[in-house]
CSV table of C-alpha atoms in Angstrom, one decimal:
chain,number,residue,atom,x,y,z
A,1,MET,CA,51.7,-57.8,-50.3
A,2,PRO,CA,51.3,-54.0,-49.7
A,3,SER,CA,48.4,-52.5,-51.7
A,4,ARG,CA,48.2,-49.3,-53.7
A,5,ASN,CA,45.0,-47.4,-53.2
A,6,THR,CA,43.4,-44.2,-54.3
A,7,ILE,CA,40.8,-42.0,-52.7
A,8,ILE,CA,39.0,-39.5,-55.0
A,9,LEU,CA,37.3,-36.6,-53.2
A,10,ALA,CA,34.1,-35.8,-55.0
A,11,ALA,CA,31.6,-34.9,-52.4
A,12,GLY,CA,31.6,-31.1,-52.5
A,13,LYS,CA,28.7,-29.2,-54.1
A,14,GLY,CA,30.8,-26.6,-56.0
A,15,THR,CA,28.6,-23.5,-55.3
A,16,ARG,CA,31.0,-21.2,-57.2
A,17,MET,CA,30.1,-23.0,-60.4
A,18,ARG,CA,26.7,-21.4,-60.1
A,19,SER,CA,25.2,-24.5,-61.7
A,20,LYS,CA,22.4,-27.0,-61.2
A,21,LEU,CA,25.0,-29.7,-62.3
A,22,TYR,CA,27.2,-31.2,-59.7
A,23,LYS,CA,30.7,-29.7,-60.0
A,24,VAL,CA,32.8,-32.8,-60.9
A,25,LEU,CA,30.2,-33.7,-63.6
A,26,HIS,CA,31.0,-30.7,-65.7
A,27,ARG,CA,32.6,-31.8,-68.9
A,28,ILE,CA,36.0,-31.0,-70.4
A,29,ALA,CA,36.8,-32.3,-73.9
A,30,GLY,CA,33.9,-34.8,-73.9
A,31,GLU,CA,34.4,-36.3,-70.4
A,32,THR,CA,33.4,-35.2,-66.9
A,33,MET,CA,36.2,-33.9,-64.7
A,34,VAL,CA,35.9,-36.9,-62.4
A,35,GLU,CA,36.2,-39.3,-65.3
A,36,HIS,CA,39.4,-37.6,-66.4
A,37,VAL,CA,40.8,-38.1,-62.9
A,38,LEU,CA,39.7,-41.7,-62.7
A,39,THR,CA,41.0,-42.6,-66.2
A,40,GLN,CA,44.5,-41.4,-65.2
A,41,ILE,CA,44.4,-43.2,-61.9
A,42,GLU,CA,43.4,-46.5,-63.6
A,43,GLN,CA,46.6,-46.4,-65.6
A,44,THR,CA,48.7,-46.6,-62.4
A,45,ASP,CA,47.8,-50.2,-61.4
A,46,MET,CA,45.7,-49.6,-58.3
A,47,ASP,CA,44.4,-52.3,-56.0
A,48,HIS,CA,41.6,-50.2,-54.7
A,49,ILE,CA,39.9,-47.0,-55.9
A,50,VAL,CA,37.4,-45.4,-53.6
A,51,THR,CA,35.4,-42.3,-54.5
A,52,VAL,CA,33.9,-40.2,-51.8
A,53,VAL,CA,30.5,-38.9,-52.9
A,54,GLY,CA,28.0,-36.5,-51.3
A,55,PHE,CA,26.0,-34.0,-53.4
A,56,GLY,CA,24.9,-35.6,-56.6
A,57,ALA,CA,26.0,-39.0,-55.4
A,58,ASP,CA,23.6,-41.0,-57.6
A,59,ASP,CA,24.7,-39.0,-60.7
A,60,VAL,CA,28.4,-39.7,-60.0
A,61,ARG,CA,27.7,-43.4,-59.5
A,62,LYS,CA,25.8,-43.5,-62.8
A,63,GLN,CA,28.7,-41.8,-64.6
A,64,LEU,CA,31.5,-43.9,-63.2
A,65,GLY,CA,29.7,-47.2,-62.8
A,66,ASP,CA,31.7,-50.1,-61.3
A,67,ARG,CA,35.1,-48.6,-62.1
A,68,THR,CA,35.4,-47.5,-58.5
A,69,GLN,CA,34.0,-48.3,-55.0
A,70,TYR,CA,32.0,-45.6,-53.2
A,71,VAL,CA,31.5,-44.2,-49.8
A,72,MET,CA,29.0,-41.5,-48.8
A,73,GLN,CA,29.9,-38.3,-46.9
A,74,GLU,CA,26.6,-37.4,-45.5
A,75,LYS,CA,27.7,-34.1,-44.0
A,76,GLN,CA,30.3,-31.9,-45.7
A,77,LEU,CA,32.7,-31.5,-42.7
A,78,GLY,CA,36.0,-31.1,-44.6
A,79,THR,CA,38.5,-33.0,-46.6
A,80,GLY,CA,39.9,-34.9,-43.5
A,81,HIS,CA,36.4,-36.0,-42.6
A,82,ALA,CA,35.8,-37.1,-46.2
A,83,VAL,CA,38.9,-39.3,-46.3
A,84,LEU,CA,37.9,-40.8,-42.9
A,85,GLN,CA,34.7,-42.1,-44.5
A,86,THR,CA,36.8,-44.6,-46.5
A,87,GLU,CA,38.2,-46.3,-43.3
A,88,PRO,CA,35.7,-49.3,-43.4
A,89,LEU,CA,37.1,-50.1,-46.9
A,90,LEU,CA,40.8,-49.2,-46.6
A,91,GLY,CA,41.6,-48.8,-42.9
A,92,GLU,CA,43.2,-52.2,-42.5
A,93,GLU,CA,45.2,-52.1,-45.7
A,94,ASP,CA,49.0,-52.2,-45.6
A,95,GLY,CA,50.5,-50.1,-48.3
A,96,MET,CA,50.2,-46.6,-49.9
A,97,THR,CA,47.2,-44.4,-50.5
A,98,LEU,CA,46.9,-41.6,-53.0
A,99,ILE,CA,44.5,-38.8,-52.3
A,100,MET,CA,43.3,-36.3,-54.9
A,101,SER,CA,40.3,-34.3,-55.8
A,102,GLY,CA,37.7,-35.1,-58.5
A,103,ASP,CA,37.9,-31.5,-59.8
A,104,THR,CA,41.5,-31.7,-61.0
A,105,PRO,CA,41.1,-33.1,-64.5
A,106,LEU,CA,44.6,-32.2,-65.9
A,107,PHE,CA,46.8,-34.6,-63.9
A,108,ARG,CA,48.5,-37.2,-66.1
A,109,ALA,CA,49.0,-40.8,-65.2
A,110,GLU,CA,52.8,-40.5,-65.6
A,111,THR,CA,52.9,-37.7,-63.0
A,112,LEU,CA,51.0,-39.8,-60.5
A,113,GLN,CA,53.3,-42.8,-61.2
A,114,LYS,CA,56.4,-40.7,-60.6
A,115,LEU,CA,54.8,-39.5,-57.3
A,116,PHE,CA,54.4,-43.2,-56.2
A,117,ASP,CA,57.9,-44.1,-57.3
A,118,TYR,CA,59.4,-41.1,-55.4
A,119,HIS,CA,57.4,-42.0,-52.3
A,120,GLU,CA,58.6,-45.6,-52.3
A,121,ALA,CA,62.2,-44.7,-53.0
A,122,LYS,CA,62.4,-42.2,-50.1
A,123,GLY,CA,60.5,-44.2,-47.6
A,124,ASP,CA,58.7,-41.2,-46.1
A,125,VAL,CA,55.4,-41.6,-44.3
A,126,ALA,CA,53.8,-39.1,-46.6
A,127,THR,CA,54.7,-37.3,-49.8
A,128,VAL,CA,53.1,-34.0,-51.0
A,129,LEU,CA,52.9,-33.4,-54.7
A,130,THR,CA,54.1,-29.8,-55.4
A,131,SER,CA,54.9,-27.5,-58.3
A,132,ILE,CA,56.4,-24.1,-59.0
A,133,ALA,CA,53.6,-21.6,-59.6
A,134,PRO,CA,54.4,-18.5,-61.7
A,135,ASP,CA,52.0,-16.7,-59.5
A,136,PRO,CA,51.4,-18.6,-56.2
A,137,THR,CA,48.8,-16.3,-54.9
A,138,GLY,CA,45.9,-18.2,-53.3
A,139,TYR,CA,47.9,-21.5,-53.0
A,140,GLY,CA,49.2,-23.1,-49.9
A,141,ARG,CA,53.0,-22.7,-49.8
A,142,LEU,CA,55.3,-25.7,-49.2
A,143,ILE,CA,58.0,-24.8,-46.7
A,144,ARG,CA,61.1,-27.1,-46.7
A,145,ASN,CA,63.8,-27.5,-44.1
A,146,ASP,CA,67.6,-27.3,-44.9
A,147,ILE,CA,67.7,-30.9,-46.2
A,148,GLY,CA,64.6,-30.6,-48.4
A,149,LEU,CA,62.1,-32.3,-46.2
A,150,VAL,CA,58.7,-30.7,-45.7
A,151,GLU,CA,58.6,-28.4,-42.7
A,152,LYS,CA,55.0,-27.3,-43.1
A,153,ILE,CA,52.3,-26.2,-45.5
A,154,VAL,CA,51.3,-22.6,-45.0
A,155,GLU,CA,48.0,-21.2,-46.4
A,156,GLN,CA,48.1,-17.8,-48.1
A,157,LYS,CA,46.3,-16.0,-45.3
A,158,ASP,CA,48.7,-17.4,-42.7
A,159,ALA,CA,52.0,-16.9,-44.6
A,160,SER,CA,54.7,-14.4,-43.5
A,161,VAL,CA,56.3,-12.1,-46.0
A,162,GLU,CA,59.1,-14.6,-46.5
A,163,GLU,CA,56.8,-17.6,-46.8
A,164,ALA,CA,54.5,-15.8,-49.2
A,165,ALA,CA,57.5,-15.2,-51.5
A,166,VAL,CA,57.9,-19.0,-51.9
A,167,GLN,CA,56.7,-20.2,-55.3
A,168,GLU,CA,56.5,-24.0,-54.5
A,169,ILE,CA,52.9,-24.7,-53.9
A,170,ASN,CA,50.8,-27.6,-52.5
A,171,THR,CA,48.8,-29.2,-55.4
A,172,GLY,CA,46.4,-30.9,-53.0
A,173,VAL,CA,47.6,-34.4,-54.0
A,174,TYR,CA,49.3,-36.7,-51.5
A,175,VAL,CA,50.6,-40.2,-51.0
A,176,PHE,CA,50.4,-41.6,-47.4
A,177,ASP,CA,51.4,-44.7,-45.6
A,178,ASN,CA,47.9,-46.0,-45.4
A,179,LYS,CA,47.7,-47.0,-41.7
A,180,ALA,CA,49.6,-43.9,-40.6
A,181,LEU,CA,47.0,-41.8,-42.5
A,182,PHE,CA,44.0,-43.2,-40.7
A,183,ASP,CA,45.8,-43.1,-37.3
A,184,ALA,CA,46.4,-39.4,-37.9
A,185,LEU,CA,42.9,-38.7,-39.2
A,186,HIS,CA,41.5,-39.7,-35.8
A,187,GLN,CA,43.6,-36.9,-34.2
A,188,VAL,CA,42.5,-34.1,-36.5
A,189,LYS,CA,40.4,-31.4,-34.8
A,190,ASN,CA,37.9,-29.0,-36.2
A,191,THR,CA,39.0,-26.0,-34.2
A,192,ASN,CA,39.1,-23.5,-37.1
A,193,ALA,CA,36.8,-20.8,-38.5
A,194,GLN,CA,35.0,-23.2,-40.8
A,195,GLY,CA,34.5,-25.9,-38.1
A,196,GLU,CA,35.9,-28.5,-40.6
A,197,TYR,CA,38.4,-31.4,-40.4
A,198,TYR,CA,41.2,-30.6,-42.8
A,199,LEU,CA,43.4,-33.2,-44.5
A,200,THR,CA,46.4,-30.8,-44.4
A,201,ASP,CA,46.4,-31.1,-40.6
A,202,VAL,CA,47.5,-34.7,-41.0
A,203,ILE,CA,50.9,-33.4,-42.3
A,204,GLU,CA,51.5,-31.5,-39.1
A,205,ILE,CA,50.3,-34.4,-36.9
A,206,LEU,CA,52.8,-36.7,-38.6
A,207,LYS,CA,55.6,-34.2,-38.2
A,208,GLN,CA,54.9,-33.8,-34.5
A,209,ALA,CA,55.1,-37.6,-34.2
A,210,GLY,CA,58.6,-37.5,-35.6
A,211,GLU,CA,57.7,-38.9,-39.0
A,212,ARG,CA,59.3,-37.8,-42.2
A,213,VAL,CA,57.2,-36.0,-44.8
A,214,GLY,CA,58.6,-35.5,-48.3
A,215,ALA,CA,57.6,-33.6,-51.4
A,216,TYR,CA,57.8,-34.5,-55.0
A,217,ARG,CA,58.0,-31.5,-57.4
A,218,MET,CA,56.3,-32.0,-60.8
A,219,SER,CA,57.5,-30.1,-63.8
A,220,ASP,CA,54.2,-29.0,-65.4
A,221,PHE,CA,52.3,-26.6,-63.2
A,222,SER,CA,49.2,-26.6,-65.5
A,223,GLU,CA,48.4,-30.2,-64.3
A,224,SER,CA,47.6,-28.9,-60.8
A,225,MET,CA,44.7,-26.7,-61.9
A,226,GLY,CA,41.6,-27.2,-59.8
A,227,VAL,CA,38.3,-26.2,-61.3
A,228,ASN,CA,36.0,-24.2,-58.9
A,229,ASP,CA,34.2,-21.8,-61.3
A,230,ARG,CA,33.3,-21.3,-64.9
A,231,LYS,CA,36.5,-19.3,-65.7
A,232,ALA,CA,38.7,-22.1,-64.4
A,233,LEU,CA,36.6,-24.6,-66.4
A,234,ALA,CA,37.3,-22.6,-69.6
A,235,THR,CA,41.0,-22.4,-68.8
A,236,ALA,CA,41.3,-26.1,-68.1
A,237,THR,CA,39.3,-26.9,-71.2
A,238,LYS,CA,41.8,-24.9,-73.3
A,239,VAL,CA,44.8,-26.7,-71.7
A,240,MET,CA,43.2,-30.1,-72.3
A,241,ARG,CA,42.3,-29.3,-75.9
A,242,ARG,CA,45.8,-28.1,-76.6
A,243,ARG,CA,47.2,-31.3,-75.1
A,244,ILE,CA,44.9,-33.4,-77.2
A,245,ASN,CA,45.8,-31.6,-80.5
A,246,GLU,CA,49.5,-31.8,-79.8
A,247,MET,CA,49.2,-35.5,-79.3
A,248,HIS,CA,47.5,-36.0,-82.7
A,249,MET,CA,50.0,-33.8,-84.4
A,250,THR,CA,52.8,-35.8,-82.9
A,251,ASN,CA,51.0,-38.9,-84.4
A,252,GLY,CA,51.0,-37.4,-87.9
A,253,VAL,CA,47.7,-35.5,-88.2
A,254,THR,CA,47.7,-32.0,-89.8
A,255,PHE,CA,45.8,-29.2,-88.1
A,256,ILE,CA,45.5,-26.0,-90.2
A,257,ASP,CA,44.6,-24.0,-87.1
A,258,PRO,CA,45.0,-26.1,-83.9
A,259,GLU,CA,43.9,-23.2,-81.7
A,260,ASN,CA,40.5,-23.3,-83.3
A,261,THR,CA,40.0,-27.1,-83.6
A,262,TYR,CA,38.1,-28.9,-81.0
A,263,ILE,CA,38.8,-32.6,-80.4
A,264,ASP,CA,37.4,-34.7,-77.6
A,265,VAL,CA,39.7,-36.9,-75.5
A,266,ASN,CA,38.4,-40.2,-76.8
A,267,VAL,CA,38.6,-39.4,-80.5
A,268,LYS,CA,41.1,-41.4,-82.7
A,269,ILE,CA,42.5,-39.9,-85.9
A,270,GLY,CA,44.7,-41.7,-88.5
A,271,SER,CA,48.0,-40.3,-89.9
A,272,ASP,CA,48.0,-37.9,-92.9
A,273,THR,CA,44.5,-36.7,-92.2
A,274,ILE,CA,44.0,-33.0,-92.5
A,275,ILE,CA,41.8,-31.0,-90.2
A,276,GLU,CA,40.6,-27.5,-91.2
A,277,PRO,CA,39.6,-24.8,-88.7
A,278,ASN,CA,36.5,-24.8,-86.5
A,279,VAL,CA,36.1,-28.6,-86.8
A,280,GLN,CA,34.6,-30.4,-83.8
A,281,LEU,CA,35.2,-34.1,-83.4
A,282,LYS,CA,33.2,-35.4,-80.4
A,283,GLY,CA,32.5,-38.5,-78.4
A,284,ASN,CA,34.0,-41.8,-79.6
A,285,THR,CA,34.6,-40.7,-83.1
A,286,VAL,CA,37.2,-42.6,-85.2
A,287,ILE,CA,38.7,-40.9,-88.3
A,288,GLY,CA,40.9,-43.0,-90.6
A,289,GLU,CA,44.0,-42.1,-92.5
A,290,ASP,CA,44.3,-39.7,-95.5
A,291,CYS,CA,41.0,-38.0,-94.7
A,292,TYR,CA,40.1,-34.4,-95.2
A,293,ILE,CA,37.8,-32.9,-92.7
A,294,GLY,CA,36.7,-29.4,-93.9
A,295,ALA,CA,36.1,-26.3,-92.0
A,296,ASN,CA,33.0,-26.0,-89.7
A,297,SER,CA,32.3,-29.8,-89.8
A,298,GLU,CA,31.0,-31.5,-86.7
A,299,ILE,CA,31.3,-35.3,-86.3
A,300,ARG,CA,29.9,-37.1,-83.2
A,301,ASP,CA,30.3,-40.7,-82.2
A,302,SER,CA,30.9,-41.8,-85.8
A,303,THR,CA,33.4,-43.9,-87.8
A,304,ILE,CA,35.0,-42.3,-90.8
A,305,ALA,CA,37.2,-44.7,-92.9
A,306,ASP,CA,40.4,-44.0,-94.8
A,307,GLY,CA,40.4,-41.4,-97.6
A,308,VAL,CA,37.0,-39.8,-96.8
A,309,THR,CA,36.3,-36.1,-97.5
A,310,VAL,CA,33.9,-34.2,-95.2
A,311,THR,CA,33.1,-30.7,-96.4
A,312,SER,CA,31.3,-28.4,-93.9
A,313,SER,CA,28.9,-31.1,-92.8
A,314,PHE,CA,27.3,-32.6,-89.6
A,315,ILE,CA,27.6,-36.3,-88.9
A,316,GLU,CA,26.2,-38.1,-85.9
A,317,ASP,CA,26.2,-41.8,-84.9
A,318,SER,CA,27.0,-42.9,-88.5
A,319,ASP,CA,29.8,-44.3,-90.6
A,320,MET,CA,31.3,-43.6,-93.9
A,321,ALA,CA,33.3,-46.2,-95.9
A,322,THR,CA,36.6,-45.7,-97.7
A,323,GLY,CA,36.7,-43.1,-100.5
A,324,SER,CA,33.3,-41.6,-99.8
A,325,ASN,CA,32.6,-37.9,-99.5
A,326,ILE,CA,29.9,-35.6,-98.2
A,327,GLY,CA,29.0,-31.9,-98.4
A,328,PRO,CA,29.0,-29.0,-98.2
A,329,MET,CA,26.2,-28.4,-95.8
A,330,SER,CA,24.9,-32.0,-95.5
A,331,HIS,CA,23.8,-34.0,-92.5
A,332,LEU,CA,24.1,-37.7,-91.6
A,333,ARG,CA,21.6,-38.4,-88.8
A,334,PRO,CA,21.9,-41.5,-86.6
A,335,GLU,CA,22.2,-44.9,-88.1
A,336,SER,CA,23.4,-43.8,-91.5
A,337,HIS,CA,25.8,-46.2,-93.3
A,338,ILE,CA,27.6,-44.8,-96.3
A,339,GLY,CA,29.4,-47.2,-98.6
A,340,GLU,CA,32.7,-47.0,-100.5
A,341,ASP,CA,33.1,-44.2,-103.0
A,342,VAL,CA,29.7,-42.8,-102.4
A,343,HIS,CA,29.1,-39.2,-103.2
A,344,LEU,CA,26.7,-37.1,-101.1
A,345,GLY,CA,26.6,-33.5,-102.4
A,346,ASN,CA,25.4,-30.3,-100.8
A,347,PHE,CA,22.3,-30.1,-98.7
A,348,VAL,CA,21.7,-33.9,-98.5
A,349,GLU,CA,20.2,-35.3,-95.4
A,350,VAL,CA,20.3,-39.1,-94.6
A,351,LYS,CA,18.7,-40.8,-91.6
A,352,LYS,CA,18.6,-44.5,-90.7
A,353,ALA,CA,19.6,-45.5,-94.2
A,354,THR,CA,22.2,-47.6,-96.0
A,355,ILE,CA,23.7,-46.3,-99.2
A,356,GLY,CA,25.6,-48.8,-101.3
A,357,ASN,CA,29.0,-48.4,-103.0
A,358,ARG,CA,29.4,-45.8,-105.7
A,359,THR,CA,25.9,-44.4,-105.4
A,360,LYS,CA,25.6,-40.7,-106.0
A,361,VAL,CA,23.2,-38.4,-104.2
A,362,GLY,CA,24.0,-35.1,-105.7
A,363,HIS,CA,22.1,-32.4,-103.8
A,364,LEU,CA,18.9,-31.2,-102.1
A,365,THR,CA,17.7,-34.7,-101.2
A,366,TYR,CA,16.3,-36.5,-98.1
A,367,VAL,CA,17.0,-40.2,-97.7
A,368,GLY,CA,15.3,-41.7,-94.6
A,369,ASN,CA,14.5,-45.3,-93.6
A,370,ALA,CA,15.9,-46.6,-96.8
A,371,GLU,CA,18.3,-49.2,-98.2
A,372,LEU,CA,20.0,-48.1,-101.4
A,373,GLY,CA,22.0,-50.5,-103.5
A,374,THR,CA,25.2,-49.9,-105.6
A,375,ASP,CA,25.7,-47.6,-108.6
A,376,ILE,CA,22.5,-45.6,-108.1
A,377,ASN,CA,22.0,-42.0,-109.4
A,378,VAL,CA,19.7,-40.0,-107.2
A,379,GLY,CA,18.7,-36.7,-108.8
A,380,CYS,CA,18.2,-33.3,-107.3
A,381,GLY,CA,15.3,-32.7,-104.9
A,382,VAL,CA,14.4,-36.4,-104.4
A,383,VAL,CA,12.5,-37.1,-101.2
A,384,PHE,CA,12.1,-40.5,-99.5
A,385,VAL,CA,8.6,-40.1,-98.0
A,386,ASN,CA,8.9,-42.4,-95.0
A,387,TYR,CA,6.3,-41.1,-92.5
A,388,ASP,CA,2.6,-41.5,-92.7
A,389,GLY,CA,1.8,-39.4,-89.6
A,390,VAL,CA,1.9,-42.4,-87.3
A,391,ASN,CA,4.6,-44.9,-88.4
A,392,LYS,CA,7.9,-44.8,-90.3
A,393,HIS,CA,8.2,-47.1,-93.3
A,394,ASP,CA,11.1,-48.4,-95.3
A,395,SER,CA,12.1,-48.2,-98.9
A,396,VAL,CA,14.5,-50.7,-100.7
A,397,ILE,CA,16.2,-49.5,-103.9
A,398,GLY,CA,18.1,-52.0,-106.0
A,399,ASP,CA,21.4,-51.7,-107.9
A,400,HIS,CA,21.9,-49.5,-110.9
A,401,VAL,CA,18.7,-47.6,-110.5
A,402,PHE,CA,18.1,-44.1,-111.9
A,403,ILE,CA,16.0,-41.8,-109.8
A,404,GLY,CA,15.1,-38.6,-111.7
A,405,SER,CA,15.1,-35.2,-110.1
A,406,ASN,CA,12.2,-33.9,-107.9
A,407,SER,CA,10.8,-37.4,-107.4
A,408,ASN,CA,8.9,-38.5,-104.3
A,409,LEU,CA,9.3,-42.2,-103.2
A,410,VAL,CA,6.4,-43.0,-100.9
A,411,ALA,CA,7.3,-45.9,-98.5
A,412,PRO,CA,6.8,-48.8,-98.1
A,413,LEU,CA,8.3,-49.2,-101.5
A,414,ASN,CA,10.6,-51.7,-103.4
A,415,VAL,CA,12.3,-50.5,-106.6
A,416,ALA,CA,14.1,-53.4,-108.4
A,417,ASP,CA,17.5,-53.4,-110.1
A,418,HIS,CA,18.1,-51.6,-113.3
A,419,SER,CA,14.8,-49.6,-113.2
A,420,PHE,CA,14.1,-46.0,-113.8
A,421,ILE,CA,12.0,-43.3,-112.0
A,422,ALA,CA,11.1,-40.4,-114.3
A,423,ALA,CA,11.8,-36.9,-113.0
A,424,GLY,CA,8.9,-35.3,-111.2
A,425,SER,CA,7.2,-38.5,-110.3
A,426,THR,CA,5.5,-39.5,-107.1
A,427,ILE,CA,5.9,-43.2,-106.8
A,428,THR,CA,3.6,-45.2,-104.5
A,429,ASN,CA,3.8,-48.7,-106.1
A,430,ASP,CA,6.7,-51.1,-106.5
A,431,VAL,CA,8.8,-50.9,-109.6
A,432,ALA,CA,9.9,-54.1,-111.4
A,433,LYS,CA,13.3,-54.8,-112.9
A,434,HIS,CA,14.1,-52.8,-116.1
A,435,ASP,CA,10.8,-50.8,-115.8
A,436,MET,CA,10.4,-47.1,-116.0
A,437,ALA,CA,7.9,-45.6,-113.5
A,438,ILE,CA,6.2,-42.3,-114.5
A,439,ALA,CA,3.7,-40.8,-112.1
A,440,ARG,CA,2.9,-37.2,-113.2
A,441,ALA,CA,0.1,-35.4,-115.1
A,442,ARG,CA,0.5,-34.9,-118.9
A,443,GLN,CA,1.5,-31.4,-120.0
A,444,THR,CA,-1.4,-29.4,-121.4
A,445,ASN,CA,-0.8,-26.2,-123.4
A,446,LYS,CA,-3.7,-23.7,-123.5
A,447,ALA,CA,-3.6,-22.0,-126.9
A,448,ASP,CA,-3.8,-18.2,-127.1
A,449,TYR,CA,-4.4,-18.0,-123.3
A,450,TRP,CA,-3.0,-14.4,-123.5
A,451,ALA,CA,-6.1,-13.2,-125.1
A,452,LYS,CA,-8.3,-14.2,-122.2
A,453,LEU,CA,-6.5,-12.0,-119.7
A,454,PRO,CA,-8.8,-9.0,-118.7
A,455,HIS,CA,-5.9,-6.7,-118.0
A,456,LYS,CA,-3.0,-7.5,-120.3
A,457,PRO,CA,0.5,-6.5,-119.2
A,458,GLU,CA,2.4,-4.7,-121.9
A,459,ASP,CA,3.5,-7.2,-124.5
A,460,LYS,CA,7.1,-6.7,-125.5
């Protein structure tokens, strides 16, 4: 049975990015560019996916893992040379091979599928993916003959006045008959100013051999954008974010200001959730239905259940259960687990702690390395003192406990159900059920202290 194959070209250094980071590993909406490409390819039912690596090869392999096979292009001798490195893996395959670059993160799976379908239907030996560019300057022009077949691809610098006026451009994506591709690659020469072997020369070789080359014109030019510098990276990011936001709005999410809301590609959001401006939802975050995510909140790799309100707060690697709320200006650090109907007020920080259902932590409190039960009231300015300078220690607080304001709970510590901590106490010993713990000096009033002052301020 004929196979369907893809070659991803990801060996170039990308010097115009002016970056220590390898070009295809720059991120757009939470994923590297080459991951975006691979994710779309995986949705088109491939038999073989091979990525050509060069600069930064180990980093690319680490990022993509076993989702693709790899070949190494030791010397950067052009796109044709890069494709030829895959011959040991693909050279004997019967079928079709898609070739695209790892720095084109905006292509959609449905566009690639339509390209395959068109190629199969027409029976051409090669099909070029094209688009109409509003401004084709800098792109190779696709020149068709009278019956619509590809005559040639002309680069900008080689185009005549008439050819330069053509707006149909080569996107750099192709589908080839696999064996015809490798036969032609062995005929490609490097007699050009760069001394490189160009993949585009394969089109001319096939034409000279009397083979038919077709072109499929896609409708959305923005998909074809390649990223070669930081300006293009910013433009592609804007396109991707608009696409993501439109998808969520179609699925029933309200954005107050979608142009200033930043959602990563893997984020999931339930219907009837409202997102205010300047919200950032990153990584593998999941937001439930009927939530309200307030302005300037940032949520990373966290799970937010239905009916949660987040007001101008920062949440990372944590989860909040149904009906809970947080903020403003609070912070859930990693491994925080917030129960149902929990209230976390302003300037509350939680780290590696579990807070039980209906517990209230009003404001100006730090809860670290702790397990809090249900229906607890935590007063203002409470600190869970979890670090002794060497090790972190845990506190366990039972159900229905009252913790007075400005208390310090020094771990390791166990506070039993239905107990009380008096305001202003520093608690270092366990507290039994129904007990009240008070750990503060008694108040002493010094009578007539005023008279002892050597220089008395005016007494009014």
